[in-house]
Tab-separated table of C-alpha atoms in Angstrom:
chain	number	residue	atom	x	y	z
G	1	MET	CA	-16.826	4.404	-17.792
G	2	ASP	CA	-17.669	0.971	-19.182
G	3	SER	CA	-16.898	-2.184	-17.203
G	4	SER	CA	-13.999	-3.259	-19.453
G	5	ARG	CA	-12.309	0.124	-18.845
G	6	ALA	CA	-12.911	-0.180	-15.116
G	7	GLU	CA	-10.909	-3.436	-15.161
G	8	ASP	CA	-7.874	-1.457	-16.328
G	9	LEU	CA	-7.815	0.474	-13.036
G	10	VAL	CA	-5.755	-0.856	-10.132
G	11	ASN	CA	-5.393	0.595	-6.636
G	12	VAL	CA	-1.765	0.427	-5.528
G	13	VAL	CA	-1.618	0.576	-1.734
G	14	ASP	CA	1.201	1.068	0.751
G	15	VAL	CA	0.748	1.424	4.500
G	16	GLU	CA	2.954	2.688	7.270
G	17	ALA	CA	2.324	1.398	10.771
G	18	THR	CA	3.511	2.189	14.272
G	19	CYS	CA	6.857	0.493	14.833
G	20	TRP	CA	9.710	0.317	17.301
G	21	ALA	CA	13.442	-0.435	17.207
G	22	GLY	CA	12.722	-3.573	19.257
G	23	SER	CA	9.576	-5.111	20.683
G	24	PRO	CA	6.493	-2.927	21.135
G	25	PRO	CA	6.046	-1.407	24.599
G	26	PRO	CA	3.698	-3.432	26.836
G	27	GLY	CA	0.099	-3.098	25.711
G	28	GLN	CA	0.926	-1.605	22.298
G	29	VAL	CA	0.560	-3.232	18.864
G	30	GLY	CA	1.531	-2.161	15.369
G	31	GLU	CA	-1.303	-0.183	13.802
G	32	ILE	CA	-1.729	1.489	10.428
G	33	ILE	CA	-1.020	5.227	10.645
G	34	GLU	CA	-0.833	6.119	6.936
G	35	ILE	CA	-2.416	4.652	3.838
G	36	GLY	CA	-0.934	5.692	0.516
G	37	LEU	CA	-2.976	4.879	-2.575
G	38	THR	CA	-2.179	5.494	-6.231
G	39	VAL	CA	-4.724	4.682	-8.933
G	40	VAL	CA	-3.128	3.164	-12.033
G	41	ASP	CA	-4.715	2.872	-15.458
G	42	LEU	CA	-3.003	-0.116	-17.078
G	43	HIS	CA	-4.521	0.599	-20.502
G	44	LEU	CA	-3.316	4.217	-20.589
G	45	GLY	CA	-0.055	3.352	-18.825
G	46	GLU	CA	-0.523	6.195	-16.347
G	47	ARG	CA	-0.736	6.899	-12.645
G	48	LEU	CA	-4.055	8.771	-12.470
G	49	ALA	CA	-4.410	9.835	-8.862
G	50	ARG	CA	-2.436	9.945	-5.648
G	51	HIS	CA	-4.065	9.794	-2.207
G	52	ARG	CA	-3.026	9.817	1.426
G	53	ILE	CA	-5.133	8.864	4.427
G	54	LEU	CA	-3.685	9.565	7.868
G	55	VAL	CA	-4.993	7.172	10.520
G	56	ARG	CA	-5.146	7.904	14.234
G	57	PRO	CA	-3.831	4.885	16.201
G	58	ASP	CA	-5.932	3.564	19.108
G	59	ARG	CA	-3.644	0.994	20.716
G	60	SER	CA	-0.177	2.466	20.155
G	61	THR	CA	1.798	5.668	19.815
G	62	VAL	CA	4.348	6.797	17.246
G	63	SER	CA	7.847	6.073	18.557
G	64	GLU	CA	10.942	8.148	17.865
G	65	PHE	CA	12.183	5.230	15.725
G	66	CYS	CA	8.948	5.312	13.710
G	67	THR	CA	9.252	9.078	13.179
G	68	GLU	CA	12.854	8.682	11.969
G	69	LEU	CA	11.767	5.949	9.538
G	70	THR	CA	8.545	7.467	8.179
G	71	GLY	CA	8.710	11.145	9.040
G	72	LEU	CA	5.304	10.799	10.724
G	73	THR	CA	4.827	12.187	14.228
G	74	GLN	CA	2.288	11.427	16.939
G	75	GLN	CA	0.926	14.975	16.624
G	76	GLU	CA	0.436	14.513	12.868
G	77	VAL	CA	-1.370	11.169	13.073
G	78	GLU	CA	-3.605	12.427	15.877
G	79	GLN	CA	-5.170	14.638	13.183
G	80	GLY	CA	-6.038	11.522	11.155
G	81	VAL	CA	-9.284	9.585	10.914
G	82	THR	CA	-10.105	6.419	12.824
G	83	PHE	CA	-9.128	3.096	11.259
G	84	ALA	CA	-12.814	2.282	10.687
G	85	GLU	CA	-13.289	5.611	8.880
G	86	ALA	CA	-10.180	4.986	6.776
G	87	CYS	CA	-11.580	1.605	5.703
G	88	ARG	CA	-14.928	3.232	4.902
G	89	LEU	CA	-13.143	5.844	2.755
G	90	LEU	CA	-11.237	3.111	0.909
G	91	ALA	CA	-14.481	1.281	0.174
G	92	THR	CA	-16.622	4.281	-0.796
G	93	GLU	CA	-14.240	6.808	-2.346
G	94	HIS	CA	-11.618	4.473	-3.783
G	95	ARG	CA	-13.786	1.475	-4.779
G	96	ALA	CA	-11.460	-0.836	-2.841
G	97	GLY	CA	-14.045	-3.611	-2.667
G	98	VAL	CA	-14.437	-3.913	-6.422
G	99	ARG	CA	-11.187	-2.661	-7.914
G	100	PRO	CA	-8.148	-4.970	-8.083
G	101	TRP	CA	-5.339	-3.848	-5.808
G	102	ALA	CA	-1.626	-4.369	-5.470
G	103	SER	CA	1.029	-3.858	-2.823
G	104	TRP	CA	4.754	-4.517	-2.457
G	105	GLY	CA	4.736	-7.924	-0.755
G	106	ASP	CA	1.937	-9.235	1.419
G	107	TYR	CA	2.611	-7.161	4.542
G	108	ASP	CA	-0.034	-4.543	3.698
G	109	ARG	CA	-2.721	-7.159	2.985
G	110	HIS	CA	-1.932	-9.072	6.186
G	111	GLN	CA	-1.810	-5.870	8.283
G	112	PHE	CA	-5.282	-4.894	7.071
G	113	THR	CA	-6.581	-8.410	7.776
G	114	ARG	CA	-5.139	-8.429	11.321
G	115	GLN	CA	-6.297	-4.928	12.165
G	116	CYS	CA	-9.779	-5.434	10.727
G	117	GLN	CA	-10.183	-8.614	12.772
G	118	ALA	CA	-8.832	-6.998	15.962
G	119	THR	CA	-11.102	-3.962	15.649
G	120	ARG	CA	-14.111	-5.750	14.112
G	121	THR	CA	-13.939	-3.433	11.129
G	122	PRO	CA	-15.231	-4.673	7.753
G	123	TYR	CA	-12.326	-5.537	5.449
G	124	PRO	CA	-12.379	-2.838	2.727
G	125	PHE	CA	-10.727	-4.720	-0.149
G	126	GLY	CA	-11.945	-7.282	-2.633
G	127	ARG	CA	-10.218	-10.597	-3.245
G	128	ARG	CA	-8.210	-9.523	-6.311
G	129	HIS	CA	-4.773	-8.691	-4.912
G	130	THR	CA	-1.383	-8.854	-6.624
G	131	ASN	CA	1.892	-9.134	-4.728
G	132	THR	CA	4.001	-6.812	-6.888
G	133	LYS	CA	7.232	-7.917	-5.213
G	134	ALA	CA	6.633	-11.559	-6.233
G	135	VAL	CA	5.739	-10.560	-9.804
G	136	PHE	CA	8.834	-8.358	-10.090
G	137	THR	CA	11.108	-11.089	-8.708
G	138	GLU	CA	9.799	-13.606	-11.241
G	139	ALA	CA	9.854	-11.147	-14.158
G	140	TYR	CA	13.533	-10.370	-13.536
G	141	GLY	CA	14.536	-13.938	-12.624
G	142	LEU	CA	15.907	-12.827	-9.260
G	143	ARG	CA	16.840	-15.342	-6.551
G	144	LYS	CA	15.799	-13.058	-3.685
G	145	ARG	CA	12.822	-10.753	-3.468
G	146	PRO	CA	14.108	-7.162	-3.467
G	147	GLY	CA	12.907	-4.251	-1.408
G	148	MET	CA	11.057	-1.567	-3.342
G	149	ALA	CA	14.033	0.810	-3.513
G	150	GLN	CA	16.275	-1.972	-4.848
G	151	ALA	CA	13.630	-2.953	-7.414
G	152	LEU	CA	13.506	0.638	-8.661
G	153	GLU	CA	17.277	0.477	-9.224
G	154	VAL	CA	16.993	-2.869	-11.059
G	155	ALA	CA	14.267	-1.376	-13.280
G	156	GLY	CA	16.345	1.746	-13.974
G	157	ARG	CA	13.875	4.032	-12.204
G	158	ARG	CA	14.565	6.610	-9.544
G	159	LEU	CA	12.868	6.806	-6.162
G	160	GLU	CA	10.399	9.699	-6.099
G	161	GLY	CA	9.741	11.293	-2.700
G	162	ARG	CA	10.599	9.802	0.671
G	163	HIS	CA	11.038	6.057	1.173
G	164	HIS	CA	8.815	4.680	3.969
G	165	ARG	CA	6.203	7.372	3.408
G	166	GLY	CA	3.011	5.564	2.359
G	167	GLU	CA	1.916	8.109	-0.240
G	168	ASP	CA	5.349	8.187	-1.910
G	169	ASP	CA	5.888	4.430	-1.722
G	170	ALA	CA	2.481	3.758	-3.317
G	171	TRP	CA	3.427	6.177	-6.115
G	172	ASN	CA	6.754	4.397	-6.697
G	173	ILE	CA	5.196	0.926	-6.549
G	174	ALA	CA	2.594	2.103	-9.067
G	175	GLY	CA	5.464	3.034	-11.397
G	176	LEU	CA	6.800	-0.511	-11.024
G	177	VAL	CA	3.330	-1.943	-11.741
G	178	LEU	CA	3.226	0.021	-15.010
G	179	HIS	CA	6.792	-1.055	-15.806
G	180	LEU	CA	5.837	-4.720	-15.316
G	181	PHE	CA	2.680	-4.272	-17.380
G	182	GLU	CA	4.692	-2.725	-20.232
G	183	ARG	CA	7.043	-5.736	-20.112
G	184	GLY	CA	4.061	-8.096	-20.398
G	185	ALA	CA	4.761	-9.469	-16.915
G	186	TRP	CA	1.712	-8.148	-15.044
G	187	PRO	CA	-0.748	-10.990	-14.286
G	188	ALA	CA	-4.487	-10.897	-13.964
G	189	ALA	CA	-5.083	-10.005	-10.305
G	190	ALA	CA	-4.981	-13.043	-8.045
G	191	GLU	CA	-7.713	-13.775	-5.551
G	192	HIS	CA	-7.029	-14.179	-1.843
G	193	PRO	CA	-9.466	-14.893	0.953
G	194	ALA	CA	-10.331	-11.768	2.912
């Protein structure tokens, strides 16, 4: 694949993290437990690949609230890889360090930054990140930034899969990325400090 074609590929990422109805229990922090990634080819206008990485939390457990929201259980995530291994997989198998990436809002980017710093894990992504929520809001002239499910409705698209499941959300966000690209609203990926 030549380098100009490689620029057409974007990793769309969505994470799910341990969460609680209120404050975390003493000694626990929100940690990534699922990474959904969909590879988008902007030139072809297609979602090429869909990936899911389950991550075993070190400093928290999956609450009943979290299971209700995401469908993920403690037993399921215990079968996952370590956070460091997940970051290594992103870098080596998914070219996260060189390929532009996008997420819905900045939560995913900030969660990776926080968790990488806390665990002294090398940050797997490059600096070219696009906040799809901000782009969508501007493209549609909305006053408030919508959630992903609301944006799908605005765009006349249906939600595929389960909301708040990283793999499915990444797939749906990727559809919105392609929708924005088709409308001529998708920018060149912005750079952010890692």
